[in-house]
Amino acid sequence: MLNKTLLPQSVAREIQAMIQSGELKAGEKVPSQREFSQRFGISRASLREALLTLETLGLLKTEAGRGTFVAAGDGTVGQTGNMAPWRYSESYSVFDVFQTRILLEGEIARLSAGRLSQAQLDMMEKATKTMEECWANQDLLANVDADLEFHGIIVSACANSMLKALYQTVRDQVTETQRQPIPITDPERMRQSIAEHRRIIAALKANDGDLARNEMETHIRNTARCAGLQP
């Protein structure tokens, strides 16, 4: 039995597969929430979460008064995509979240340097490789999941328990900033992001806290720039 956190993500994977296989075609209106809920045996709340995730990734598009459609195009994100509306706009701007990430994750990286086991470093390298492979296959959900795993491993090694707790309180917003730029991320930016991950790993492995912080801050700033922001 899947827990409540995993369920929307699992449904999002199934819908992504339907898009990639052509079962749901570009420009086609997706089934109603009632139909989809019955098909997957989930609540409408879980379904809405799955649909919002796919919309953020640029696979679906919601049009007011008309419904939700498969995004037009050949299914490849990048140069012609458009970012979805920021879903947390009533509480924090996407700029605020990126700015907070720079401060919070930069310091977390500094304090995690030298504290990661070889197994954790290997897991980070594996997650980075998975990001690379999933981008090549346009498995956007798995690409972002691997990115989340990479950053989560660093947080888990942080020496400051309050910073770790603070990260958890904003994790949903942080996760959304990792999805938000995907529709306008071109292959070159993804290659740069992968390289930035590997430089972060090297700094952490070398127990160089200041370098780890700088590499993490640079990585997040570059991701924000991809979204058209200069935090």
PDB file of N, CA and C in Angstrom, residues 126-179:
ATOM      1  N   LYS A 126      25.260   8.471  -7.792  1.00  0.00           N
ATOM      2  CA  LYS A 126      24.264   7.658  -8.496  1.00  0.00           C
ATOM      3  C   LYS A 126      23.030   8.491  -8.838  1.00  0.00           C
ATOM      4  N   ALA A 127      22.594   9.332  -7.897  1.00  0.00           N
ATOM      5  CA  ALA A 127      21.435  10.190  -8.146  1.00  0.00           C
ATOM      6  C   ALA A 127      21.717  11.159  -9.287  1.00  0.00           C
ATOM      7  N   THR A 128      22.937  11.678  -9.327  1.00  0.00           N
ATOM      8  CA  THR A 128      23.327  12.599 -10.402  1.00  0.00           C
ATOM      9  C   THR A 128      23.330  11.885 -11.745  1.00  0.00           C
ATOM     10  N   LYS A 129      23.841  10.669 -11.762  1.00  0.00           N
ATOM     11  CA  LYS A 129      23.842   9.873 -12.996  1.00  0.00           C
ATOM     12  C   LYS A 129      22.412   9.569 -13.439  1.00  0.00           C
ATOM     13  N   THR A 130      21.549   9.275 -12.468  1.00  0.00           N
ATOM     14  CA  THR A 130      20.141   9.012 -12.780  1.00  0.00           C
ATOM     15  C   THR A 130      19.485  10.244 -13.388  1.00  0.00           C
ATOM     16  N   MET A 131      19.784  11.417 -12.829  1.00  0.00           N
ATOM     17  CA  MET A 131      19.272  12.665 -13.411  1.00  0.00           C
ATOM     18  C   MET A 131      19.654  12.769 -14.884  1.00  0.00           C
ATOM     19  N   GLU A 132      20.907  12.486 -15.162  1.00  0.00           N
ATOM     20  CA  GLU A 132      21.442  12.574 -16.524  1.00  0.00           C
ATOM     21  C   GLU A 132      20.708  11.621 -17.459  1.00  0.00           C
ATOM     22  N   GLU A 133      20.565  10.375 -17.017  1.00  0.00           N
ATOM     23  CA  GLU A 133      19.921   9.350 -17.848  1.00  0.00           C
ATOM     24  C   GLU A 133      18.437   9.645 -18.047  1.00  0.00           C
ATOM     25  N   CYS A 134      17.763  10.076 -16.982  1.00  0.00           N
ATOM     26  CA  CYS A 134      16.326  10.331 -17.083  1.00  0.00           C
ATOM     27  C   CYS A 134      16.036  11.556 -17.938  1.00  0.00           C
ATOM     28  N   TRP A 135      16.924  12.536 -17.905  1.00  0.00           N
ATOM     29  CA  TRP A 135      16.747  13.683 -18.799  1.00  0.00           C
ATOM     30  C   TRP A 135      16.850  13.233 -20.256  1.00  0.00           C
ATOM     31  N   ALA A 136      17.831  12.372 -20.526  1.00  0.00           N
ATOM     32  CA  ALA A 136      18.003  11.870 -21.901  1.00  0.00           C
ATOM     33  C   ALA A 136      16.760  11.129 -22.366  1.00  0.00           C
ATOM     34  N   ASN A 137      16.098  10.438 -21.437  1.00  0.00           N
ATOM     35  CA  ASN A 137      14.882   9.677 -21.770  1.00  0.00           C
ATOM     36  C   ASN A 137      13.606  10.505 -21.593  1.00  0.00           C
ATOM     37  N   GLN A 138      13.768  11.760 -21.174  1.00  0.00           N
ATOM     38  CA  GLN A 138      12.641  12.656 -20.909  1.00  0.00           C
ATOM     39  C   GLN A 138      11.678  12.094 -19.852  1.00  0.00           C
ATOM     40  N   ASP A 139      12.248  11.363 -18.898  1.00  0.00           N
ATOM     41  CA  ASP A 139      11.482  10.931 -17.729  1.00  0.00           C
ATOM     42  C   ASP A 139      11.637  12.039 -16.694  1.00  0.00           C
ATOM     43  N   LEU A 140      10.799  13.059 -16.822  1.00  0.00           N
ATOM     44  CA  LEU A 140      10.979  14.273 -16.029  1.00  0.00           C
ATOM     45  C   LEU A 140      10.726  14.046 -14.549  1.00  0.00           C
ATOM     46  N   LEU A 141       9.752  13.207 -14.231  1.00  0.00           N
ATOM     47  CA  LEU A 141       9.463  12.917 -12.827  1.00  0.00           C
ATOM     48  C   LEU A 141      10.658  12.261 -12.141  1.00  0.00           C
ATOM     49  N   ALA A 142      11.248  11.274 -12.796  1.00  0.00           N
ATOM     50  CA  ALA A 142      12.400  10.589 -12.209  1.00  0.00           C
ATOM     51  C   ALA A 142      13.614  11.502 -12.153  1.00  0.00           C
ATOM     52  N   ASN A 143      13.744  12.387 -13.138  1.00  0.00           N
ATOM     53  CA  ASN A 143      14.842  13.361 -13.131  1.00  0.00           C
ATOM     54  C   ASN A 143      14.769  14.240 -11.887  1.00  0.00           C
ATOM     55  N   VAL A 144      13.585  14.760 -11.596  1.00  0.00           N
ATOM     56  CA  VAL A 144      13.427  15.632 -10.429  1.00  0.00           C
ATOM     57  C   VAL A 144      13.542  14.827  -9.136  1.00  0.00           C
ATOM     58  N   ASP A 145      13.014  13.615  -9.114  1.00  0.00           N
ATOM     59  CA  ASP A 145      13.137  12.773  -7.922  1.00  0.00           C
ATOM     60  C   ASP A 145      14.609  12.546  -7.562  1.00  0.00           C
ATOM     61  N   ALA A 146      15.442  12.312  -8.577  1.00  0.00           N
ATOM     62  CA  ALA A 146      16.869  12.098  -8.333  1.00  0.00           C
ATOM     63  C   ALA A 146      17.520  13.380  -7.819  1.00  0.00           C
ATOM     64  N   ASP A 147      17.082  14.521  -8.336  1.00  0.00           N
ATOM     65  CA  ASP A 147      17.581  15.811  -7.863  1.00  0.00           C
ATOM     66  C   ASP A 147      17.213  16.015  -6.395  1.00  0.00           C
ATOM     67  N   LEU A 148      15.969  15.682  -6.043  1.00  0.00           N
ATOM     68  CA  LEU A 148      15.529  15.805  -4.652  1.00  0.00           C
ATOM     69  C   LEU A 148      16.337  14.888  -3.733  1.00  0.00           C
ATOM     70  N   GLU A 149      16.625  13.686  -4.212  1.00  0.00           N
ATOM     71  CA  GLU A 149      17.420  12.751  -3.413  1.00  0.00           C
ATOM     72  C   GLU A 149      18.820  13.317  -3.162  1.00  0.00           C
ATOM     73  N   PHE A 150      19.428  13.868  -4.198  1.00  0.00           N
ATOM     74  CA  PHE A 150      20.764  14.461  -4.088  1.00  0.00           C
ATOM     75  C   PHE A 150      20.794  15.506  -2.972  1.00  0.00           C
ATOM     76  N   HIS A 151      19.877  16.464  -3.032  1.00  0.00           N
ATOM     77  CA  HIS A 151      19.858  17.527  -2.038  1.00  0.00           C
ATOM     78  C   HIS A 151      19.473  17.005  -0.659  1.00  0.00           C
ATOM     79  N   GLY A 152      18.582  16.027  -0.617  1.00  0.00           N
ATOM     80  CA  GLY A 152      18.159  15.467   0.659  1.00  0.00           C
ATOM     81  C   GLY A 152      19.269  14.759   1.404  1.00  0.00           C
ATOM     82  N   ILE A 153      20.162  14.103   0.682  1.00  0.00           N
ATOM     83  CA  ILE A 153      21.292  13.414   1.326  1.00  0.00           C
ATOM     84  C   ILE A 153      22.196  14.433   2.027  1.00  0.00           C
ATOM     85  N   ILE A 154      22.419  15.562   1.382  1.00  0.00           N
ATOM     86  CA  ILE A 154      23.245  16.603   1.998  1.00  0.00           C
ATOM     87  C   ILE A 154      22.587  17.106   3.275  1.00  0.00           C
ATOM     88  N   VAL A 155      21.296  17.359   3.223  1.00  0.00           N
ATOM     89  CA  VAL A 155      20.570  17.838   4.407  1.00  0.00           C
ATOM     90  C   VAL A 155      20.683  16.819   5.543  1.00  0.00           C
ATOM     91  N   SER A 156      20.597  15.545   5.213  1.00  0.00           N
ATOM     92  CA  SER A 156      20.628  14.503   6.248  1.00  0.00           C
ATOM     93  C   SER A 156      21.958  14.477   7.009  1.00  0.00           C
ATOM     94  N   ALA A 157      23.023  14.979   6.376  1.00  0.00           N
ATOM     95  CA  ALA A 157      24.343  14.958   7.016  1.00  0.00           C
ATOM     96  C   ALA A 157      24.674  16.240   7.764  1.00  0.00           C
ATOM     97  N   CYS A 158      23.784  17.219   7.702  1.00  0.00           N
ATOM     98  CA  CYS A 158      24.056  18.516   8.330  1.00  0.00           C
ATOM     99  C   CYS A 158      24.212  18.369   9.844  1.00  0.00           C
ATOM    100  N   ALA A 159      25.195  19.073  10.392  1.00  0.00           N
ATOM    101  CA  ALA A 159      25.477  18.967  11.823  1.00  0.00           C
ATOM    102  C   ALA A 159      24.500  19.764  12.678  1.00  0.00           C
ATOM    103  N   ASN A 160      23.737  20.669  12.069  1.00  0.00           N
ATOM    104  CA  ASN A 160      22.839  21.547  12.822  1.00  0.00           C
ATOM    105  C   ASN A 160      21.399  21.052  12.679  1.00  0.00           C
ATOM    106  N   SER A 161      20.849  20.526  13.759  1.00  0.00           N
ATOM    107  CA  SER A 161      19.512  19.930  13.697  1.00  0.00           C
ATOM    108  C   SER A 161      18.424  20.976  13.448  1.00  0.00           C
ATOM    109  N   MET A 162      18.647  22.225  13.890  1.00  0.00           N
ATOM    110  CA  MET A 162      17.641  23.256  13.644  1.00  0.00           C
ATOM    111  C   MET A 162      17.593  23.614  12.152  1.00  0.00           C
ATOM    112  N   LEU A 163      18.735  23.705  11.507  1.00  0.00           N
ATOM    113  CA  LEU A 163      18.743  23.975  10.066  1.00  0.00           C
ATOM    114  C   LEU A 163      18.051  22.851   9.303  1.00  0.00           C
ATOM    115  N   LYS A 164      18.273  21.626   9.739  1.00  0.00           N
ATOM    116  CA  LYS A 164      17.597  20.488   9.107  1.00  0.00           C
ATOM    117  C   LYS A 164      16.083  20.606   9.276  1.00  0.00           C
ATOM    118  N   ALA A 165      15.649  21.005  10.459  1.00  0.00           N
ATOM    119  CA  ALA A 165      14.216  21.165  10.715  1.00  0.00           C
ATOM    120  C   ALA A 165      13.642  22.318   9.892  1.00  0.00           C
ATOM    121  N   LEU A 166      14.387  23.414   9.764  1.00  0.00           N
ATOM    122  CA  LEU A 166      13.940  24.541   8.952  1.00  0.00           C
ATOM    123  C   LEU A 166      13.769  24.126   7.491  1.00  0.00           C
ATOM    124  N   TYR A 167      14.699  23.328   7.011  1.00  0.00           N
ATOM    125  CA  TYR A 167      14.611  22.847   5.627  1.00  0.00           C
ATOM    126  C   TYR A 167      13.321  22.051   5.425  1.00  0.00           C
ATOM    127  N   GLN A 168      12.986  21.218   6.392  1.00  0.00           N
ATOM    128  CA  GLN A 168      11.773  20.407   6.266  1.00  0.00           C
ATOM    129  C   GLN A 168      10.518  21.261   6.228  1.00  0.00           C
ATOM    130  N   THR A 169      10.525  22.397   6.935  1.00  0.00           N
ATOM    131  CA  THR A 169       9.326  23.244   6.958  1.00  0.00           C
ATOM    132  C   THR A 169       9.072  23.910   5.604  1.00  0.00           C
ATOM    133  N   VAL A 170      10.114  24.072   4.800  1.00  0.00           N
ATOM    134  CA  VAL A 170       9.942  24.713   3.481  1.00  0.00           C
ATOM    135  C   VAL A 170      10.186  23.726   2.337  1.00  0.00           C
ATOM    136  N   ARG A 171      10.183  22.449   2.650  1.00  0.00           N
ATOM    137  CA  ARG A 171      10.547  21.455   1.650  1.00  0.00           C
ATOM    138  C   ARG A 171       9.598  21.452   0.449  1.00  0.00           C
ATOM    139  N   ASP A 172       8.307  21.645   0.681  1.00  0.00           N
ATOM    140  CA  ASP A 172       7.365  21.646  -0.444  1.00  0.00           C
ATOM    141  C   ASP A 172       7.679  22.774  -1.422  1.00  0.00           C
ATOM    142  N   GLN A 173       7.969  23.951  -0.881  1.00  0.00           N
ATOM    143  CA  GLN A 173       8.297  25.086  -1.741  1.00  0.00           C
ATOM    144  C   GLN A 173       9.637  24.877  -2.451  1.00  0.00           C
ATOM    145  N   VAL A 174      10.607  24.328  -1.719  1.00  0.00           N
ATOM    146  CA  VAL A 174      11.911  24.026  -2.320  1.00  0.00           C
ATOM    147  C   VAL A 174      11.746  23.041  -3.467  1.00  0.00           C
ATOM    148  N   THR A 175      10.967  21.989  -3.224  1.00  0.00           N
ATOM    149  CA  THR A 175      10.721  20.984  -4.264  1.00  0.00           C
ATOM    150  C   THR A 175      10.137  21.622  -5.513  1.00  0.00           C
ATOM    151  N   GLU A 176       9.217  22.573  -5.317  1.00  0.00           N
ATOM    152  CA  GLU A 176       8.587  23.205  -6.471  1.00  0.00           C
ATOM    153  C   GLU A 176       9.583  24.025  -7.282  1.00  0.00           C
ATOM    154  N   THR A 177      10.572  24.645  -6.614  1.00  0.00           N
ATOM    155  CA  THR A 177      11.575  25.392  -7.376  1.00  0.00           C
ATOM    156  C   THR A 177      12.487  24.459  -8.166  1.00  0.00           C
ATOM    157  N   GLN A 178      12.569  23.204  -7.759  1.00  0.00           N
ATOM    158  CA  GLN A 178      13.359  22.237  -8.518  1.00  0.00           C
ATOM    159  C   GLN A 178      12.581  21.731  -9.740  1.00  0.00           C
ATOM    160  N   ARG A 179      11.256  21.815  -9.680  1.00  0.00           N
ATOM    161  CA  ARG A 179      10.424  21.448 -10.831  1.00  0.00           C
ATOM    162  C   ARG A 179      10.169  22.635 -11.769  1.00  0.00           C
TER     163      ARG A 179
END
